[in-house]
Structure formats: C-alpha cells, structure tokens
mmCIF file with all atom_site columns, C-alpha atoms in Angstrom:
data_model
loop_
_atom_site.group_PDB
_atom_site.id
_atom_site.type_symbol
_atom_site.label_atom_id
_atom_site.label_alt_id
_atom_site.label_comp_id
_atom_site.label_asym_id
_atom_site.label_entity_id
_atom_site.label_seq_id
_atom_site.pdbx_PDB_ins_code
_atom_site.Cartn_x
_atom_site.Cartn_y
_atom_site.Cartn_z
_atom_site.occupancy
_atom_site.B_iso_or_equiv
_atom_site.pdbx_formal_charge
_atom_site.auth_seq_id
_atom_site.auth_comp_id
_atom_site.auth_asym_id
_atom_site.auth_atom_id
_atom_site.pdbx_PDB_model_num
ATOM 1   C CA . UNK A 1 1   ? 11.331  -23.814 -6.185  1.00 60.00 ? 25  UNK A CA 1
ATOM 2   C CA . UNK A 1 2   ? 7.927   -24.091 -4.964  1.00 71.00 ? 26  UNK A CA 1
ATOM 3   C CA . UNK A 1 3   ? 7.060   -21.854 -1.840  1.00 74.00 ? 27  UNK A CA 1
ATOM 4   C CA . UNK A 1 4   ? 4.816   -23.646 0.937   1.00 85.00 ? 28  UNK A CA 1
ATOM 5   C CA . UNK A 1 5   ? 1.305   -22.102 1.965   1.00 88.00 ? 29  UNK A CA 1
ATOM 6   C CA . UNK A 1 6   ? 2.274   -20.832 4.826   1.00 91.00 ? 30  UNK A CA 1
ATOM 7   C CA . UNK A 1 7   ? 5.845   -18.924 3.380   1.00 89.00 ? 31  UNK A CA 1
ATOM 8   C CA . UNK A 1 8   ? 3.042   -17.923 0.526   1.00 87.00 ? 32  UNK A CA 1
ATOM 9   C CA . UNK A 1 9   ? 1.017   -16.416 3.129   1.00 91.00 ? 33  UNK A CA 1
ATOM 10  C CA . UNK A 1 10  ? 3.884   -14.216 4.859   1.00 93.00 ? 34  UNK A CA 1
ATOM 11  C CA . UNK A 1 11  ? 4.990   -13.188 1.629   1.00 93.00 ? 35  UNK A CA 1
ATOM 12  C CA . UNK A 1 12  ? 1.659   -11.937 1.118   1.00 94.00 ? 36  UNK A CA 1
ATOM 13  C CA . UNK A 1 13  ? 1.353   -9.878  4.165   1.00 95.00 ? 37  UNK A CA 1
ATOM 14  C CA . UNK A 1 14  ? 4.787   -8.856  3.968   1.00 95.00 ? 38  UNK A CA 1
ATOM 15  C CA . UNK A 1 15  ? 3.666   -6.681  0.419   1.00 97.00 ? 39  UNK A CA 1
ATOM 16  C CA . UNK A 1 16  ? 0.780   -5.927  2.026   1.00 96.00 ? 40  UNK A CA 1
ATOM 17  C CA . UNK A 1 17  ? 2.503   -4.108  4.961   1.00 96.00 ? 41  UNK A CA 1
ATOM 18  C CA . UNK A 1 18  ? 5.472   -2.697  2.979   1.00 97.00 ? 42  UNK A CA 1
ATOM 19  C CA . UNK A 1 19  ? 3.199   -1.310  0.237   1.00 96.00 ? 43  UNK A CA 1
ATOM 20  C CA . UNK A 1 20  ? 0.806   0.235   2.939   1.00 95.00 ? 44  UNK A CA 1
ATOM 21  C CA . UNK A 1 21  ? 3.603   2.012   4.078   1.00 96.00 ? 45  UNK A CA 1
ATOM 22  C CA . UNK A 1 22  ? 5.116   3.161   0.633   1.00 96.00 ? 46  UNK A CA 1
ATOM 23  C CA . UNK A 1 23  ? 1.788   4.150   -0.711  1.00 96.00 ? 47  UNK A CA 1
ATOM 24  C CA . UNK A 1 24  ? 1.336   6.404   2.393   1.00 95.00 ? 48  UNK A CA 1
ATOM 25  C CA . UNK A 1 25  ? 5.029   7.785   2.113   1.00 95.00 ? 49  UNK A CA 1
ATOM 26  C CA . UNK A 1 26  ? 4.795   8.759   -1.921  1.00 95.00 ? 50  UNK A CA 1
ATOM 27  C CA . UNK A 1 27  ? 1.272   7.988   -3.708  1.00 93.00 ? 51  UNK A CA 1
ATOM 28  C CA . UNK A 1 28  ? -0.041  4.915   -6.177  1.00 92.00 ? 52  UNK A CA 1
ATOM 29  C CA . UNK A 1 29  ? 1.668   6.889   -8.863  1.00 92.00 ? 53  UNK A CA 1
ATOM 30  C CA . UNK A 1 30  ? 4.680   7.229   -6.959  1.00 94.00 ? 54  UNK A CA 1
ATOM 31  C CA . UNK A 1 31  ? 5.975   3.615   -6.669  1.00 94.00 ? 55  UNK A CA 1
ATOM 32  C CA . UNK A 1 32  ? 5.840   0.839   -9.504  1.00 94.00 ? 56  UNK A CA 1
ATOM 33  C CA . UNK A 1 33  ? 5.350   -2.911  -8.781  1.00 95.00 ? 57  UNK A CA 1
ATOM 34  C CA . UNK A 1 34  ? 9.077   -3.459  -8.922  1.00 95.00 ? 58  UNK A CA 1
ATOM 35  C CA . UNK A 1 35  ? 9.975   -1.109  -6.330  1.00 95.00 ? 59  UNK A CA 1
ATOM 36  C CA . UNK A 1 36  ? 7.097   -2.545  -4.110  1.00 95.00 ? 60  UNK A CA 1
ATOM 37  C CA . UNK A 1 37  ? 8.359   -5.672  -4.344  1.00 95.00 ? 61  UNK A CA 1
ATOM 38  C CA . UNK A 1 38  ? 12.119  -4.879  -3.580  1.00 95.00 ? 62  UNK A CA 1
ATOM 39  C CA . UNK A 1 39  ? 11.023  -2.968  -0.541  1.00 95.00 ? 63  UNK A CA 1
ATOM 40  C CA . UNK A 1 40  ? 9.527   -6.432  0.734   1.00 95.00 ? 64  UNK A CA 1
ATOM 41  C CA . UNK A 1 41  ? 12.634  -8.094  -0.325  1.00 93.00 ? 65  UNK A CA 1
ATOM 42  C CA . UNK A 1 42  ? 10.957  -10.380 -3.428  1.00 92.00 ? 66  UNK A CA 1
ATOM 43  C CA . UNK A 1 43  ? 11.459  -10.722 -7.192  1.00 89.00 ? 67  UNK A CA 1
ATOM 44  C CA . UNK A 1 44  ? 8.995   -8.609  -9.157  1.00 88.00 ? 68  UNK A CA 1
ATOM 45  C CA . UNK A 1 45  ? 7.901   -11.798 -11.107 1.00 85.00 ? 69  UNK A CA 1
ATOM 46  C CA . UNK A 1 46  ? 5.917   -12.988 -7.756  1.00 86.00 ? 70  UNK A CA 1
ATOM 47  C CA . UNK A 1 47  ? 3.825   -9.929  -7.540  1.00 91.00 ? 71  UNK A CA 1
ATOM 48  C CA . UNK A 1 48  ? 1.038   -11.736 -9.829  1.00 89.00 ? 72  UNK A CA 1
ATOM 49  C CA . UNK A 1 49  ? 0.876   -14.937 -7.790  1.00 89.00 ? 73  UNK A CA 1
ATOM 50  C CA . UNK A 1 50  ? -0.837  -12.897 -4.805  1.00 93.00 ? 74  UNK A CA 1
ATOM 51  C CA . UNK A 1 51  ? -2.648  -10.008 -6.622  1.00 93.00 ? 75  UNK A CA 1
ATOM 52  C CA . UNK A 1 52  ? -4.519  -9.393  -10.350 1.00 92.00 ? 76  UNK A CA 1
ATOM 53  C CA . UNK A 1 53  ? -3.053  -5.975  -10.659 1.00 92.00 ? 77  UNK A CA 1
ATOM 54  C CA . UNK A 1 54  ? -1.359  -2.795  -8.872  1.00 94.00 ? 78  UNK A CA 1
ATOM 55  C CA . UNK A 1 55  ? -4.716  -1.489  -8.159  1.00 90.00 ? 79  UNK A CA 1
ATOM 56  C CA . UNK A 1 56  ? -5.838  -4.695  -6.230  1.00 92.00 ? 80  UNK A CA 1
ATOM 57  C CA . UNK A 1 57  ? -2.787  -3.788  -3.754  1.00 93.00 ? 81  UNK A CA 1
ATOM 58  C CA . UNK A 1 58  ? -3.235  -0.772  -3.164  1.00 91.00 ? 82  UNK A CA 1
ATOM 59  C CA . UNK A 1 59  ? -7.062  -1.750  -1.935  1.00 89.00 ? 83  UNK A CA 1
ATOM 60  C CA . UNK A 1 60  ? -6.048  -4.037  0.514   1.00 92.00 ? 84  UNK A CA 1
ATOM 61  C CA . UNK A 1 61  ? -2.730  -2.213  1.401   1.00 93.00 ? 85  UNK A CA 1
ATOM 62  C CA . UNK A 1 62  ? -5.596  0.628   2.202   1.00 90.00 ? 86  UNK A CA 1
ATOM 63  C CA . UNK A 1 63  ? -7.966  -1.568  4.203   1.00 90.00 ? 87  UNK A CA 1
ATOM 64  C CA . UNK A 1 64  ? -4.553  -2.861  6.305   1.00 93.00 ? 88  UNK A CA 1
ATOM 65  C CA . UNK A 1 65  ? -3.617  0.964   7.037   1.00 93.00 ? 89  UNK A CA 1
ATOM 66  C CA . UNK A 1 66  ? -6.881  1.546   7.681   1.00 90.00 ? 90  UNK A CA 1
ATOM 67  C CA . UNK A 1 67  ? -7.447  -1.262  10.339  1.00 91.00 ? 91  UNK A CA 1
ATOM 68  C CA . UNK A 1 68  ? -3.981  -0.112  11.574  1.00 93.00 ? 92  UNK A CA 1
ATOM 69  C CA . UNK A 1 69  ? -5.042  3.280   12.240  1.00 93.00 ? 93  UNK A CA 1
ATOM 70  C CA . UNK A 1 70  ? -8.212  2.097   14.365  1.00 93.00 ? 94  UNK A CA 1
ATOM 71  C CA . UNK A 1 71  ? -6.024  -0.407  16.253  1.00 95.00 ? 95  UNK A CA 1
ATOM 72  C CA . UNK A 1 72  ? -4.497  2.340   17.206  1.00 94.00 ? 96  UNK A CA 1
ATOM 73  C CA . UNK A 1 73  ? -7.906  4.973   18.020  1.00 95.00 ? 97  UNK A CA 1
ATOM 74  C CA . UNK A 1 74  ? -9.269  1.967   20.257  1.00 95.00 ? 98  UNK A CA 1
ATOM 75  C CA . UNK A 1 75  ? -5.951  1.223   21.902  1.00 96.00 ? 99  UNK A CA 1
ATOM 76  C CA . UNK A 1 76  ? -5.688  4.751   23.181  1.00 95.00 ? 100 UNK A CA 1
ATOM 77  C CA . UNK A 1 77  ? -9.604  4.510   24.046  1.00 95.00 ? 101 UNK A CA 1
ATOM 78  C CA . UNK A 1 78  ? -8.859  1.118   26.259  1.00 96.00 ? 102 UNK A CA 1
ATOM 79  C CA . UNK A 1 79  ? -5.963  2.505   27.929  1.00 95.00 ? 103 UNK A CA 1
ATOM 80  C CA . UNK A 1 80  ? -8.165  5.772   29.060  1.00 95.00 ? 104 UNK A CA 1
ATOM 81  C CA . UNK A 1 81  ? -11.651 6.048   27.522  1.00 92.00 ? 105 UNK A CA 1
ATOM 82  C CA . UNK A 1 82  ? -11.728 9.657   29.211  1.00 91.00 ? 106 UNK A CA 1
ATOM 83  C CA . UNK A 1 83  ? -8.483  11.233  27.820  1.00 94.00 ? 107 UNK A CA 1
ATOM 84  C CA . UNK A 1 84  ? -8.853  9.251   24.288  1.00 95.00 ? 108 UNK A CA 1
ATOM 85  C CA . UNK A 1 85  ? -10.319 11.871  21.948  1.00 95.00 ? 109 UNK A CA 1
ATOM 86  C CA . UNK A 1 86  ? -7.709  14.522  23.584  1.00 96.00 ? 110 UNK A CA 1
ATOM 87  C CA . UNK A 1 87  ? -5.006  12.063  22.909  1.00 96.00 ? 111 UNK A CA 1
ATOM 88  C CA . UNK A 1 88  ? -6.218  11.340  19.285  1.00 97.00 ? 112 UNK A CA 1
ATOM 89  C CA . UNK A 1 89  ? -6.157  14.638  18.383  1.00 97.00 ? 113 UNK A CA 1
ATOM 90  C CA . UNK A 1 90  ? -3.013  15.902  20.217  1.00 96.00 ? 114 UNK A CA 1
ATOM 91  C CA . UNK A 1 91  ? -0.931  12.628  18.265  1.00 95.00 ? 115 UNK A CA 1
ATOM 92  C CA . UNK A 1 92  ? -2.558  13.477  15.062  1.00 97.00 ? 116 UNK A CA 1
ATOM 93  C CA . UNK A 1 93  ? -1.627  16.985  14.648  1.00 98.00 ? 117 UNK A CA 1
ATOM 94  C CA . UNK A 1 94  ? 2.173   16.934  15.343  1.00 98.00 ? 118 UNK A CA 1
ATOM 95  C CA . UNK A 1 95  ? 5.114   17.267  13.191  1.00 98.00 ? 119 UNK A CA 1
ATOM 96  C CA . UNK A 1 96  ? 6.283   13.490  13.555  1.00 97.00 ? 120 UNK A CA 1
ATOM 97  C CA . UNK A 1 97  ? 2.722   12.626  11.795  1.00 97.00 ? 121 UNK A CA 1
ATOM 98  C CA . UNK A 1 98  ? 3.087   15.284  9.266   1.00 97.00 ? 122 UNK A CA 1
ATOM 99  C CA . UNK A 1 99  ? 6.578   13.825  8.199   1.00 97.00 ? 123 UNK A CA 1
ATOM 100 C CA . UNK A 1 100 ? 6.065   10.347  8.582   1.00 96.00 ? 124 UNK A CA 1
ATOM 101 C CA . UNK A 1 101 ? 2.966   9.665   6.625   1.00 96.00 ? 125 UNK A CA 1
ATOM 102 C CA . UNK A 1 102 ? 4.298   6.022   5.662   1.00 95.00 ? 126 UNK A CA 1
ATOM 103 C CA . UNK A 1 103 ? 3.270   5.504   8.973   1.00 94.00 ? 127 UNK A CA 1
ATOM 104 C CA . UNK A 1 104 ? 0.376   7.929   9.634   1.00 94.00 ? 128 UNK A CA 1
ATOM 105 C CA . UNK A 1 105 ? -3.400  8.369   8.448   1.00 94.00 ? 129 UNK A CA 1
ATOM 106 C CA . UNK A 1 106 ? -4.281  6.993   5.518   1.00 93.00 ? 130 UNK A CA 1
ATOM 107 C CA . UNK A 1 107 ? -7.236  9.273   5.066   1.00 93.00 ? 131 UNK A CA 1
ATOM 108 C CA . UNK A 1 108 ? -5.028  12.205  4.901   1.00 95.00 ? 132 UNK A CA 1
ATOM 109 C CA . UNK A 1 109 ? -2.041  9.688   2.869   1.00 94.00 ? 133 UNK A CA 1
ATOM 110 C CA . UNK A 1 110 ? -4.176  7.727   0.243   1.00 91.00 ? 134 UNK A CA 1
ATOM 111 C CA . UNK A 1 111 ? -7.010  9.470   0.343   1.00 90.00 ? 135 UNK A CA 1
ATOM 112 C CA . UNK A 1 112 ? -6.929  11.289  -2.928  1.00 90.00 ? 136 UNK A CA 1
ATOM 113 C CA . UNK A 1 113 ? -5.510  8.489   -4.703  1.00 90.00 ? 137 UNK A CA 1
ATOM 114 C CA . UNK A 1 114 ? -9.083  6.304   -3.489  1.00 88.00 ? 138 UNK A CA 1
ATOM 115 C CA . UNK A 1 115 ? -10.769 9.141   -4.953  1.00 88.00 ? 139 UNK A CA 1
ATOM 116 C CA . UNK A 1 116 ? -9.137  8.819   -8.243  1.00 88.00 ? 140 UNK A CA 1
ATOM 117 C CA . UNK A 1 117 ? -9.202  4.945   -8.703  1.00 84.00 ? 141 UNK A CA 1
ATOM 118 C CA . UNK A 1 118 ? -12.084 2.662   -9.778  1.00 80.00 ? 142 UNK A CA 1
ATOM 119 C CA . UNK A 1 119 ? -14.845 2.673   -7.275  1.00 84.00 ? 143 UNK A CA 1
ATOM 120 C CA . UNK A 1 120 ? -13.634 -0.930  -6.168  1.00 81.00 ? 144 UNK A CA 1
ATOM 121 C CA . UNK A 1 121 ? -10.648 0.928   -3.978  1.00 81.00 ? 145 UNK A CA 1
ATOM 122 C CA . UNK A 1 122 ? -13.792 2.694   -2.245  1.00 89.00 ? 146 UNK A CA 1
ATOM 123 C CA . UNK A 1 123 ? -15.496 0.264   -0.058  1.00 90.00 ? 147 UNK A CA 1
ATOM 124 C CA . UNK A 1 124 ? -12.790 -0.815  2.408   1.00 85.00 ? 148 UNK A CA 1
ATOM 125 C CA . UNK A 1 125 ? -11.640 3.111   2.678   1.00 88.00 ? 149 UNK A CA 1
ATOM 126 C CA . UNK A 1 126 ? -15.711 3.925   3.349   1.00 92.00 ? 150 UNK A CA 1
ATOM 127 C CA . UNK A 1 127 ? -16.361 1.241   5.726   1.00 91.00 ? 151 UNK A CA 1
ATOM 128 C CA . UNK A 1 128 ? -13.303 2.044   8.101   1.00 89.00 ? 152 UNK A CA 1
ATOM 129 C CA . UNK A 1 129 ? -14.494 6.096   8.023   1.00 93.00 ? 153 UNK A CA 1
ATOM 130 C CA . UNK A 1 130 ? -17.414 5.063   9.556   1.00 94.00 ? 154 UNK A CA 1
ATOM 131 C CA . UNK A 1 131 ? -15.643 3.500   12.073  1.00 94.00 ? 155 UNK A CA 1
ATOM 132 C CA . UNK A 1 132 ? -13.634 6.247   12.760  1.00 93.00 ? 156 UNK A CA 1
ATOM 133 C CA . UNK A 1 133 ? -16.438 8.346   13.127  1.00 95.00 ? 157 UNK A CA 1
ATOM 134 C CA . UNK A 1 134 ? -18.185 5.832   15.250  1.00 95.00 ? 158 UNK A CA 1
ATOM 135 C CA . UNK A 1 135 ? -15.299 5.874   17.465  1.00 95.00 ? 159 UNK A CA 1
ATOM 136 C CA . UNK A 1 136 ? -15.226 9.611   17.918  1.00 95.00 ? 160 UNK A CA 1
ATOM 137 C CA . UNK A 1 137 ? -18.894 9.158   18.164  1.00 94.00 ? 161 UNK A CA 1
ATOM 138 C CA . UNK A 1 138 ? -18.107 7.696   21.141  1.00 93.00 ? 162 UNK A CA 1
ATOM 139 C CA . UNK A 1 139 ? -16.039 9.600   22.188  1.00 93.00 ? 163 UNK A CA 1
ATOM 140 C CA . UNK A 1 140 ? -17.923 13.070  22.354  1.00 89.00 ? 164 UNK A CA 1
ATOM 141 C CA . UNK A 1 141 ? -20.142 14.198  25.801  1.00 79.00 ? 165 UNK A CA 1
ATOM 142 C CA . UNK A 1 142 ? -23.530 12.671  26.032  1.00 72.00 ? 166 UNK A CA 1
ATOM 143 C CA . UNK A 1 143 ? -26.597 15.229  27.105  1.00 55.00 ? 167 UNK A CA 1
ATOM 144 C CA . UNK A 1 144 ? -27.624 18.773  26.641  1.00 51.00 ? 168 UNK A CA 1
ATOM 145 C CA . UNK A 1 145 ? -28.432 20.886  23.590  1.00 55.00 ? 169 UNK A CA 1
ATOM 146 C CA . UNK A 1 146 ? -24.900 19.802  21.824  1.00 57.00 ? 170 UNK A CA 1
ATOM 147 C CA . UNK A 1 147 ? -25.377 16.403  23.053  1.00 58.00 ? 171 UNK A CA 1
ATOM 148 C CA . UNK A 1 148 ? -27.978 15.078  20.554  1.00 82.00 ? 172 UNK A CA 1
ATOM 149 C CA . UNK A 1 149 ? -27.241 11.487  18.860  1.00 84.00 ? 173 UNK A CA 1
ATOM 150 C CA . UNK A 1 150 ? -27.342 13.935  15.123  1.00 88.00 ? 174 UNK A CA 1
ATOM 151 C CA . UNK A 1 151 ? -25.385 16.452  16.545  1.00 90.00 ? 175 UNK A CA 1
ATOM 152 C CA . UNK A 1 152 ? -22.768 14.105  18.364  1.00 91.00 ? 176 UNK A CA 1
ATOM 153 C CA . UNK A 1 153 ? -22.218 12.690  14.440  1.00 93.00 ? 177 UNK A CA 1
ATOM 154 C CA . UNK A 1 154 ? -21.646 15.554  13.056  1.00 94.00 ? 178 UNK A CA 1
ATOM 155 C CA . UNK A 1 155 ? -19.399 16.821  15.459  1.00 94.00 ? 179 UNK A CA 1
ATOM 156 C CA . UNK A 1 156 ? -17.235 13.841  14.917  1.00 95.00 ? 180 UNK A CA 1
ATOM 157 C CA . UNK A 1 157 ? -17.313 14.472  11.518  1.00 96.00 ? 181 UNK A CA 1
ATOM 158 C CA . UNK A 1 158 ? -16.104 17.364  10.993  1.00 96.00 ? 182 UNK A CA 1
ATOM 159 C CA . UNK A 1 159 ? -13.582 16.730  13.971  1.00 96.00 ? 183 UNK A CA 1
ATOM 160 C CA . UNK A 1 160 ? -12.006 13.862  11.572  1.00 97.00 ? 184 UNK A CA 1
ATOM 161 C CA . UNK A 1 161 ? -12.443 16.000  8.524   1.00 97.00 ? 185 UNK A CA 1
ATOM 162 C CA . UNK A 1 162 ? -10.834 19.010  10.168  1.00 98.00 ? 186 UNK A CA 1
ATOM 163 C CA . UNK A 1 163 ? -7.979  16.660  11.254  1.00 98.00 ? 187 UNK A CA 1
ATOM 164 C CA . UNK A 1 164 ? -7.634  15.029  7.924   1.00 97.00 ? 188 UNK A CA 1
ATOM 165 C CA . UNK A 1 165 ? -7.345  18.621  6.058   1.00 97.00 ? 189 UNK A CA 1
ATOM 166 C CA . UNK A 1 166 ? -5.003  20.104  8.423   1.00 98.00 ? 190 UNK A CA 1
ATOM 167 C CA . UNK A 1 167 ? -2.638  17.102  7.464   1.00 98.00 ? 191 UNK A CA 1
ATOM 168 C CA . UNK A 1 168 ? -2.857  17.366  4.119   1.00 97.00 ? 192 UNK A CA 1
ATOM 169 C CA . UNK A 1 169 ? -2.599  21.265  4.212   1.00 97.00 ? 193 UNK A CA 1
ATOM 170 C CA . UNK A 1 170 ? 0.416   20.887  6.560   1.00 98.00 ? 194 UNK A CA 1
ATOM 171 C CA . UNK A 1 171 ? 2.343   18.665  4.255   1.00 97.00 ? 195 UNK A CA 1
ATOM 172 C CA . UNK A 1 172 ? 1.305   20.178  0.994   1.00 96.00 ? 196 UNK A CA 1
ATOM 173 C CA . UNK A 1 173 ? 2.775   23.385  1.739   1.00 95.00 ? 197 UNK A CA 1
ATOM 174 C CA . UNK A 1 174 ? 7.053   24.362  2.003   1.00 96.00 ? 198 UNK A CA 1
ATOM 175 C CA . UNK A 1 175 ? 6.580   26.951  5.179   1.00 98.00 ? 199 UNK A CA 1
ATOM 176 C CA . UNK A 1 176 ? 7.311   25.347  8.260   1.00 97.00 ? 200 UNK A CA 1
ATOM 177 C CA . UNK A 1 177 ? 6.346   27.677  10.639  1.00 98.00 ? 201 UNK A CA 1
ATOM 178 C CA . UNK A 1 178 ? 3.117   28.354  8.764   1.00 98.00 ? 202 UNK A CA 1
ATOM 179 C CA . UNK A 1 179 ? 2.419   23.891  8.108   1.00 98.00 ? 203 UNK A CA 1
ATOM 180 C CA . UNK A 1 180 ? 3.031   24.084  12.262  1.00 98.00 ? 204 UNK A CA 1
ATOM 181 C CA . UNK A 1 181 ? 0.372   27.124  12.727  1.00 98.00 ? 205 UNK A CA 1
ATOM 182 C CA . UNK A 1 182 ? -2.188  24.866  10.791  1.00 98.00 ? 206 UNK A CA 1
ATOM 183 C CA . UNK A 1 183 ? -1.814  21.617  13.255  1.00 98.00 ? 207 UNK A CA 1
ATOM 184 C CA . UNK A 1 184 ? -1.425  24.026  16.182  1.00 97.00 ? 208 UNK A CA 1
ATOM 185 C CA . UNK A 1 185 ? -5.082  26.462  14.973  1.00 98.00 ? 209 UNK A CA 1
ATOM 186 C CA . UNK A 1 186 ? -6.987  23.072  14.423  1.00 98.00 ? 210 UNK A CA 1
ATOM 187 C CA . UNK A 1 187 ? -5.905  21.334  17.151  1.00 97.00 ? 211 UNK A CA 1
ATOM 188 C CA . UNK A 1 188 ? -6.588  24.747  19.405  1.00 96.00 ? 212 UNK A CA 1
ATOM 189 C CA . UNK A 1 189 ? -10.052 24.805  17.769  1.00 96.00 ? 213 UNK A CA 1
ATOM 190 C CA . UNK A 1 190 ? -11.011 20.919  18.254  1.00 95.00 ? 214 UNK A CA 1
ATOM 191 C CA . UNK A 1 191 ? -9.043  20.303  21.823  1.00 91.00 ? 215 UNK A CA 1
ATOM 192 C CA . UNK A 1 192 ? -10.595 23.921  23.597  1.00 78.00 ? 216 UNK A CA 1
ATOM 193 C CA . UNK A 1 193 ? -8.810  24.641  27.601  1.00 70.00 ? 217 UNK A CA 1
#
C-alpha cells in the first residue's frame, strides 16, 4: 500500500523525533535500526525509504535535538532576557536533566558519538554550538575590564563547556551524592550570589 506525501512526511519526522530521543537516552551503538523503528511504531523495512543509512539519522536526529535545545535557550531568554542565563544554568544542572538525557542536551548526550562518526555528523552539531554560544554571548554583562566582545566569548564558552562536562561527569559516575556535588560545584561556580 502506497503511503501519501504527506503520511511520508510524518513518518519521517516521527523517526526523526523518536530516534533523537533514543540516541540521547543510550548512544548510536546502543540502538539498531529495528529498535528505532519500533519505537516510532513502523516496520524496519521503511527505514531506507527516508534515510541512506543509520549514520544519516543520527545527523539529522542531532541537528533536531539540537534546534530543540535552542528553542528552548531562546524561549527562556523571551520570557525574561534578564533572568535567562541564571535559568539556563540552574535547569541544566539538576538531577531530572542528568537522568533524562533522552530529553536533555545533546552536547553532553551525543556528543562523543559526533566525535567518533564521519566528519559529515559534524556540521549540524558545530553550527548549533555556535549558536549556543552566541546566545550566552548574549547573555553575559556588557562593559568594564570583563566586559570585552573576546572576553564575553570566552566566558560563554567555557560556561557551556563547564555545563556540558559536569553532565557527562554526573552521569558517568555510580555515586549519587558525589554526581549531585558536581552539578551543585559548577553551578555554584558559574551562577555566583
């Protein structure tokens, strides 16, 4: 039975946001086509008729997660430009992030797995850092000594960065109490009273 352009088309973006989410939650090496395609409720033999190979998914599954994760940043910057780099921060470096990752960062999700896949996966993942940055950019106090354009980018560099490896290091280890003293030292050190 032949599926109309539009059905096509939801079908589509229905892998796309079910293997965003499963990629975050356990890795490219951690779920197989088949499995992708049960999760978004359709026959493994369909996977081919929207995309050339696993590897093509993942890259656009990245780039959705990615966009996903800036919807978010800007939403929180529209709603109050002057609290949104405390409220970044704070919602990034909580427990709920740290154990839902299907639904978290994908810096600190896919990021290693970008890193180890042909440098087509690295485009869409490099473009929406700089946005990120550029948002926090943004977001950082204009004038004095610290206040420099240069100084303003790095500062929202290593504020992403530091928020990124705090994740990572929070859900890599089996220590509660010492995974929550990593989100609760960075976040002290990048959201000062």
């Amino acid at each position: 039975m032949k599926v109309s352009r539009e059905q096509a088309a939801l079908n589509r973006e229905r892998i796309v946001d079910v293997a965003a989410r499963l990629f975050r939650e356990k890795g490219y090496d951690g779920i197989g086509v088949a499995d992708l395609m049960k999760n978004a409720g359709l026959t493994h033999g369909g996977f081919y008729g929207h995309f050339a190979s696993k590897e093509d998914l993942m890259i656009e599954a990245c780039q959705h997660a990615l966009n996903k994760s800036l919807e978010g940043w800007r939403a929180k910057v529209a709603s109050d430009p002057q609290r949104a780099l405390p409220a970044i921060i704070d919602s990034y470096l909580t427990a709920r992030h740290r154990d839902q990752p299907g639904g978290g960062c994908p810096a600190a999700a896919m990021g290693t797995d970008v890193a180890r896949m042909s440098p087509g996966a690295r485009p869409a993942f490099t473009q929406a850092t700089r946005q990120q940055f550029a948002l926090l950019e943004g977001l950082l106090p204009e004038g004095g000594p610290d206040g420099t354009q240069e100084r303003r980018r790095q500062q929202a560099i290593s504020t992403f960065a530091a928020m990124v490896g705090a994740m990572v290091l929070a859900r890599s280890i089996d220590d509660e109490a010492l995974s929550m003293e990593i989100l609760d030292a960075v976040k002290a050190q990048l959201l000062p009273e």
